[in-house]
Coordinates of C-alpha atoms in Angstrom, one line a residue:
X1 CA 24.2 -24.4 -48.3
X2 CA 22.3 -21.7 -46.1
X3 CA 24.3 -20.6 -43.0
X4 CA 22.8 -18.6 -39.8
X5 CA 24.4 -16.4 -37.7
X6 CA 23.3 -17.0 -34.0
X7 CA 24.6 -13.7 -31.9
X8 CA 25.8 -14.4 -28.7
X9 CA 23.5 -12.5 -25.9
X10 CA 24.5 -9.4 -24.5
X11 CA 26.0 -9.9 -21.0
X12 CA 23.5 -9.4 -18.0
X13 CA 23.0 -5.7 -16.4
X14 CA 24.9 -5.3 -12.8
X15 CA 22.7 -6.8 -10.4
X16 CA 22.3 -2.8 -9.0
X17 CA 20.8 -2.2 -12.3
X18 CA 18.7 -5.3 -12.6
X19 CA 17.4 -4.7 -9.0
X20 CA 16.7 -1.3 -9.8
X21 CA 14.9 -3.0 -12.8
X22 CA 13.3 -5.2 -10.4
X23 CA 11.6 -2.4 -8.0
X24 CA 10.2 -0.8 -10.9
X25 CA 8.4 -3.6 -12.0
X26 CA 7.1 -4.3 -8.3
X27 CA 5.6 -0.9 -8.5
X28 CA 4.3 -0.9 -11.6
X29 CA 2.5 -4.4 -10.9
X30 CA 1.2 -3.1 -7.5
X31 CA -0.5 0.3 -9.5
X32 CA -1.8 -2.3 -12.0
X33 CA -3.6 -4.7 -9.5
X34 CA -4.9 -1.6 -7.5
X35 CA -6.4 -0.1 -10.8
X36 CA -8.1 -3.2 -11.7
X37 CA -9.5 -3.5 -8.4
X38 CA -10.8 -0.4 -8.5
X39 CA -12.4 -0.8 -11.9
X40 CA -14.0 -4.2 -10.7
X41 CA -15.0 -2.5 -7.3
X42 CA -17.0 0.6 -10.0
X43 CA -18.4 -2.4 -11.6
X44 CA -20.0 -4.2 -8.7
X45 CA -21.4 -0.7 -7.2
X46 CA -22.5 0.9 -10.0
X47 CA -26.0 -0.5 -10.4
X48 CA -26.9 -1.3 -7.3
X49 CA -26.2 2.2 -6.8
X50 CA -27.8 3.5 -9.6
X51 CA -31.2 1.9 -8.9
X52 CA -31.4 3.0 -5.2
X53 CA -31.0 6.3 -6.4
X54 CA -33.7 6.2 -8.9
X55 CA -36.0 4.9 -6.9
X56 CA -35.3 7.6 -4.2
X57 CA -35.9 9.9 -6.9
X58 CA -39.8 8.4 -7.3
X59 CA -40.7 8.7 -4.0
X60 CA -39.0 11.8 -3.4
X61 CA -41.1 13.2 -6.8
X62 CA -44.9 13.2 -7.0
X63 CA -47.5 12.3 -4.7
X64 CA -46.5 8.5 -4.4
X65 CA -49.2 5.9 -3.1
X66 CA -49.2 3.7 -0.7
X67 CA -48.2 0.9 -2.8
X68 CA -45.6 2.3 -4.9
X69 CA -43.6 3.7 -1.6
X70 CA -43.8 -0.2 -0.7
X71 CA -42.3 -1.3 -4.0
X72 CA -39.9 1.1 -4.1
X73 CA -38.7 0.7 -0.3
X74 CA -38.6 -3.1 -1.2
X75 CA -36.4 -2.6 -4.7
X76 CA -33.9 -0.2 -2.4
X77 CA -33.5 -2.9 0.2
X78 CA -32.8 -5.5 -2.5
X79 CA -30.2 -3.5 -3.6
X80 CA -28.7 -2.5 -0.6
X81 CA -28.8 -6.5 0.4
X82 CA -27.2 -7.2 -3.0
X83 CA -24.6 -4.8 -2.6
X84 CA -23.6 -5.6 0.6
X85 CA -23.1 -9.3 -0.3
X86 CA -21.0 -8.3 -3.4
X87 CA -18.6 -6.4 -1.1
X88 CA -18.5 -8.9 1.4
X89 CA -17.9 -11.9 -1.4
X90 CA -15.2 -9.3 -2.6
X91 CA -13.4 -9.2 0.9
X92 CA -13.3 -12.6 1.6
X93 CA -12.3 -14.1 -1.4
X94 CA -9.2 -10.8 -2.2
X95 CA -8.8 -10.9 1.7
X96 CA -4.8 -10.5 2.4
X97 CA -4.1 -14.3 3.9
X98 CA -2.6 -14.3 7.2
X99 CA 1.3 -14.5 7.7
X100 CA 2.3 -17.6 9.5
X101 CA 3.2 -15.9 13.3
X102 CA 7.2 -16.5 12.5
X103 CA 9.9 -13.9 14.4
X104 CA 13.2 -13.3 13.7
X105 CA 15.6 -10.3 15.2
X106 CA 15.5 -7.0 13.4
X107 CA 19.0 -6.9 12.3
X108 CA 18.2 -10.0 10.1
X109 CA 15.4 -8.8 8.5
X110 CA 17.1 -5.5 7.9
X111 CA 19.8 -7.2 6.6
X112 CA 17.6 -8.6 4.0
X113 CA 15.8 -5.5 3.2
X114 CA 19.8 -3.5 2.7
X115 CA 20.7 -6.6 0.6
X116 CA 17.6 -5.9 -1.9
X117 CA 17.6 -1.7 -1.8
X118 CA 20.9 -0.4 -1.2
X119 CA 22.3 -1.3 -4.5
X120 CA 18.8 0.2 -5.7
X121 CA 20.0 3.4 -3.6
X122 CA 23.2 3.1 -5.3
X123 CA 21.8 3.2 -8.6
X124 CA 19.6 5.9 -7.8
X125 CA 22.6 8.1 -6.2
X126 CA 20.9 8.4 -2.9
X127 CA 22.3 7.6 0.4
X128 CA 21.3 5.1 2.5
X129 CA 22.1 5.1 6.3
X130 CA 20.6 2.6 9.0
X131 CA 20.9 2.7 13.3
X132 CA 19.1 0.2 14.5
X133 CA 21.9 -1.5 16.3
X134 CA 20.6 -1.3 20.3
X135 CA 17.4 -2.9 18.9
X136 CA 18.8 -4.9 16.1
X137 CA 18.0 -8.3 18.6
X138 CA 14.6 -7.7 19.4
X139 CA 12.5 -10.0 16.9
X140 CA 9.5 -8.7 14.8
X141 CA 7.1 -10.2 12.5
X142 CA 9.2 -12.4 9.5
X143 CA 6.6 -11.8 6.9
X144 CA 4.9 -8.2 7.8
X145 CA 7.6 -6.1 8.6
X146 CA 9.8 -6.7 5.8
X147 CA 7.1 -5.9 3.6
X148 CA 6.5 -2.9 4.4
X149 CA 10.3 -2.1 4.7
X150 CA 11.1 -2.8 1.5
X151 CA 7.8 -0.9 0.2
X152 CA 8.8 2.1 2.4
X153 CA 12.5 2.1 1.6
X154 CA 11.3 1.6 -2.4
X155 CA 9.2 4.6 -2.0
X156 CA 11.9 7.1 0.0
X157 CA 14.4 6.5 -2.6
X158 CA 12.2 6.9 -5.4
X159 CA 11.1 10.0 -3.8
X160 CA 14.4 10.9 -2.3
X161 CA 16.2 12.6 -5.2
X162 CA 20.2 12.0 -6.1
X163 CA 22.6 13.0 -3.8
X164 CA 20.1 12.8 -0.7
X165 CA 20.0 10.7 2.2
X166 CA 17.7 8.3 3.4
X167 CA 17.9 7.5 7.4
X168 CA 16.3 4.3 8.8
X169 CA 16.8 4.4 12.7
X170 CA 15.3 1.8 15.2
X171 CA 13.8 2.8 18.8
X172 CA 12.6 0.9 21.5
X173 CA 9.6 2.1 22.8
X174 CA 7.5 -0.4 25.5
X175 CA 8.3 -3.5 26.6
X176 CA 6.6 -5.1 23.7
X177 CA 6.7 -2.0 21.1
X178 CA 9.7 -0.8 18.4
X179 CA 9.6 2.2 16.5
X180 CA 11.2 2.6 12.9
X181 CA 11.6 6.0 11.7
X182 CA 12.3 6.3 7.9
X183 CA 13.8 9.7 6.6
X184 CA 12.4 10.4 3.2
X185 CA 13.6 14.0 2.0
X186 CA 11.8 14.1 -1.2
X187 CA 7.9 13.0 0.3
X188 CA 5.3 15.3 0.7
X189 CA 2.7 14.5 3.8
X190 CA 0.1 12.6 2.2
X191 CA -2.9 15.7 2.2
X192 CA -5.3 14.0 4.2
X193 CA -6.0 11.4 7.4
X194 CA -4.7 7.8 5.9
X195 CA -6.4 5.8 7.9
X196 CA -9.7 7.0 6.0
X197 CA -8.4 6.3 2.5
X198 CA -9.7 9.2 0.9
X199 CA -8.1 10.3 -2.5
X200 CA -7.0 13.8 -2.2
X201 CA -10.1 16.7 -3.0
X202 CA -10.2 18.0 -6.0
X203 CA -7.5 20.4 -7.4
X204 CA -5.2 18.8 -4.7
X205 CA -2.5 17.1 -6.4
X206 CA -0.3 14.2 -4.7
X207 CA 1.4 11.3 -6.1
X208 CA -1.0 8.3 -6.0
X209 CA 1.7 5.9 -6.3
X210 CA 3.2 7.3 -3.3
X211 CA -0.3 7.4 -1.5
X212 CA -1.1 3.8 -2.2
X213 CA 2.3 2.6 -0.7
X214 CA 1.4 4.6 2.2
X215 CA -2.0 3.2 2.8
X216 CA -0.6 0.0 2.0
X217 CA 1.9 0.4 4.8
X218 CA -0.7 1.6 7.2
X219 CA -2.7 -1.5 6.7
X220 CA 0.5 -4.0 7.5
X221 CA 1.9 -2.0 10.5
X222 CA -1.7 -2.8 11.8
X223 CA -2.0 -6.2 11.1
X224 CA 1.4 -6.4 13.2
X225 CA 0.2 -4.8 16.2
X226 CA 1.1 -1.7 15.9
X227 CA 0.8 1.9 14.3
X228 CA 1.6 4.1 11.1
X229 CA 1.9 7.8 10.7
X230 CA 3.6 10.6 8.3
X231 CA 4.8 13.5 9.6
X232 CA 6.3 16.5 8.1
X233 CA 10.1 17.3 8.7
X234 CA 10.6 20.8 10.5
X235 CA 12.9 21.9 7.4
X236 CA 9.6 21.4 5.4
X237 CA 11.7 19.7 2.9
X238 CA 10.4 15.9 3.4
X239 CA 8.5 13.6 6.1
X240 CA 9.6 10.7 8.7
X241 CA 7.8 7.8 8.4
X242 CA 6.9 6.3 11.4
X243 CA 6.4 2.3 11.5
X244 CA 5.3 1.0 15.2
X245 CA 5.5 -2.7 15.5
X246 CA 5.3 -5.3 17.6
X247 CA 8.6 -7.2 18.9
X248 CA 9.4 -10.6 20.7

């Protein structure tokens, strides 16, 4: 009589580890999607493209007549038409679905955002340290801003380096307005203006992970009513993240 051996499974990682485990994936799957939106983006442009160029090319060359500067002025319009409705299908059908308008105070949402990264900190070795508690009441957007918290917190302790401190502190700035400045030792300033979402020039070399989160960011603190920037730290060692948003 055959007799099988069944293994019992090995026990589950600490849940530091499996978050850990967790926010590498999220990045990973966030550099996937962007790379095949890129590649479907090249794909849509690239003839259109190619064709208006050609046909730039002929009436450019040569002593064109009449009727061939019509044909090809009519085959670049057709092009231009066609790309412009491929981009615009593209945006409304991969267009980011609006949050439901839901607030809840700062300190709650933080909460959530510690629960999820500080054991992440922990198993990176970096330090994680939050004041936010004068503002901690005012409420922000539920969906938006712990988003981008998490995707900025993700990114300063990736960045950060073991034994270094990240710093999240809260300030209120307007009647309607709360800053959150994020401390990330280990990020460069992104090279260029973000809100152009230009890729660096060539020879300049930056993370594009790290530029993709910050775009990213940009676009939410926006979509929240408020603002975005990246500053360099005066020790020239790191940045502050700025997040401007909106509060109740």
């Amino acid at each position: 009589m055959n007799t099988m051996t069944v293994q019992a499974p090995d026990p589950l990682p600490e849940l530091p580890t499996l978050l850990a485990r967790l926010d590498r994936l999220r990045n990973a799957d966030r550099r996937a999607a962007s790379a095949r939106m890129v590649s479907v983006i090249g794909h849509l442009i690239g003839t259109p493209l190619n064709v208006i160029a050609g046909r730039a090319a002929l009436m450019r060359t040569g002593s064109p007549t009449p009727e061939a500067v019509d044909e090809n002025s009519r085959r670049i319009e057709e092009q231009v038409e066609r790309l412009s409705q491929r981009i615009r299908r593209l945006i409304d059908y991969f267009g980011l679905v609006e949050p439901t308008a839901e607030q809840r105070p700062l300190a709650d949402v933080l909460g959530d955002c510690l629960a999820l990264y500080r054991p992440v900190a922990d198993e990176a070795g970096v330090t994680l340290r939050v004041n936010v508690s004068e503002v901690g009441a005012l409420r922000v957007d539920a969906a938006l801003v712990p988003l981008a918290l998490t995707t900025l917190l993700s990114l300063a302790i990736r960045t950060a380096g073991r034994g270094n401190t990240v710093t999240l502190t809260g300030i209120e700035r307007g009647p309607k307005t709360v800053l959150l400045e994020l401390s990330a030792p280990g990020l460069a300033p992104p090279p260029g203006r973000l809100d152009r979402l230009e890729p660096p020039e060539a020879g300049v070399r930056y993370d594009a992970g790290a530029l993709e989160t910050l775009w990213l960011c940009l676009g939410l603190a926006k979509r929240s009513g408020g603002s975005f920037d990246v500053v360099a730290e005066a020790s020239g060692t790191g940045a502050t993240i700025r997040l401007e948003c909106g509060h109740g």
